[in-house]
């Protein structure tokens, strides 16, 4: 295999962390530097290095032993599914791999380093991590950028967040996160909330303003909202050692839908939307004269216009309305269409 270009660093450094992307054959780089430069790098607090050839095929430097990752063999083009190992900080992550993968080195961990990822088919170790207390390292045979984003939590953002957390760079070692689906419903509808907090969570304390139930200790509760409005949601999580809180204001929007037939008629449009002052309403195939009623998130009528000629656009004046989300109900010729209108200032 051809050897790629050399990569080296200056003699003096103020950095406590280094990240090396050495790529794969035939475009890979090799790690090279003068002895005193390597000594500076090796003394850093956090080291991340990825490369398909650096662990077995390429020459070793004074930095390589810091990773406690041994090259087992000069492999082939066989990266497939990279699976995070149970009990480690990559637990629960699984990525299909579509990046460069020529001659990928197989590696192993020297205790007390541990296996971080394994390639599924064929089965071999593809990433190793080491926590020495005074410094931490990650050795990877695959490219971070070659990992395909999947369903949460298997995303590159989440993996990078865990890497940063492992290196101790995050201000907080433990982070709360959640999502609801759907978050735009009619009155009487339900929202399923899913916890996406840092792995290892053991307790959940949810607060659902205006929801039923209003509180929950389940990891993924289902909440019903009886009345229209904009509702806040908050979550406090703990792993027994650390805790974190996340609050999302105006997160759930419950519409007043009673008696409204939303036929999703895409020919009726309101533009621009969001709007700050005026918006143009076009009626498409609706004929005759139309009545337009605008209600706020609580179902209260804020504007009514009758007998609008549908053959031409109508200019809707929103300048007097406060910022928020509204529902426009348009009735013409026995048809009724509902459109969401967002007012921004």
Short mmCIF file of N, CA and C in Angstrom, two decimals, residues 185-187 228-229 253-260 293 295-300 327 329:
data_model
loop_
_atom_site.label_atom_id
_atom_site.label_comp_id
_atom_site.label_asym_id
_atom_site.label_seq_id
_atom_site.Cartn_x
_atom_site.Cartn_y
_atom_site.Cartn_z
N UNK A 185 -51.21 19.29 18.34
CA UNK A 185 -52.36 18.39 18.40
C UNK A 185 -53.65 19.19 18.57
N UNK A 186 -54.78 18.51 18.38
CA UNK A 186 -56.07 19.09 18.69
C UNK A 186 -56.40 18.85 20.17
N UNK A 187 -57.36 19.64 20.69
CA UNK A 187 -57.74 19.46 22.09
C UNK A 187 -58.23 18.03 22.32
N UNK A 228 -57.13 23.91 24.43
CA UNK A 228 -56.15 24.53 23.54
C UNK A 228 -55.21 25.46 24.29
N UNK A 229 -54.02 25.64 23.74
CA UNK A 229 -53.05 26.52 24.37
C UNK A 229 -51.63 26.11 24.03
N UNK A 253 -48.29 22.68 21.35
CA UNK A 253 -49.35 23.56 20.88
C UNK A 253 -50.61 22.74 20.66
N UNK A 254 -51.64 23.07 21.42
CA UNK A 254 -52.93 22.38 21.31
C UNK A 254 -53.90 23.31 20.61
N UNK A 255 -54.43 22.90 19.47
CA UNK A 255 -55.33 23.73 18.68
C UNK A 255 -56.79 23.50 19.07
N UNK A 256 -57.59 24.53 18.86
CA UNK A 256 -59.03 24.40 18.99
C UNK A 256 -59.57 23.91 17.65
N UNK A 257 -59.92 22.62 17.61
CA UNK A 257 -60.29 22.01 16.33
C UNK A 257 -61.77 21.65 16.23
N UNK A 258 -62.53 21.81 17.31
CA UNK A 258 -63.93 21.40 17.31
C UNK A 258 -64.72 22.13 16.24
N UNK A 259 -65.38 21.35 15.40
CA UNK A 259 -66.21 21.93 14.36
C UNK A 259 -65.44 22.42 13.15
N UNK A 260 -64.14 22.21 13.13
CA UNK A 260 -63.33 22.67 12.01
C UNK A 260 -62.95 21.48 11.14
N UNK A 293 -62.13 33.61 9.82
CA UNK A 293 -62.10 33.81 11.27
C UNK A 293 -60.72 33.40 11.79
N UNK A 295 -58.46 32.72 15.17
CA UNK A 295 -58.52 32.45 16.61
C UNK A 295 -57.11 32.25 17.14
N UNK A 296 -56.93 32.57 18.44
CA UNK A 296 -55.61 32.38 19.04
C UNK A 296 -55.47 30.95 19.55
N UNK A 297 -54.35 30.67 20.23
CA UNK A 297 -54.07 29.31 20.67
C UNK A 297 -55.04 28.83 21.74
N UNK A 298 -55.80 29.76 22.36
CA UNK A 298 -56.79 29.39 23.37
C UNK A 298 -58.18 29.24 22.77
N UNK A 299 -58.30 29.42 21.47
CA UNK A 299 -59.59 29.29 20.81
C UNK A 299 -60.41 30.57 20.82
N UNK A 300 -59.83 31.68 21.26
CA UNK A 300 -60.53 32.96 21.31
C UNK A 300 -60.45 33.66 19.96
N UNK A 327 -55.02 30.27 14.35
CA UNK A 327 -55.70 29.37 13.42
C UNK A 327 -56.67 30.17 12.58
N UNK A 329 -59.65 30.04 9.97
CA UNK A 329 -60.71 29.17 9.45
C UNK A 329 -61.41 29.90 8.32
#
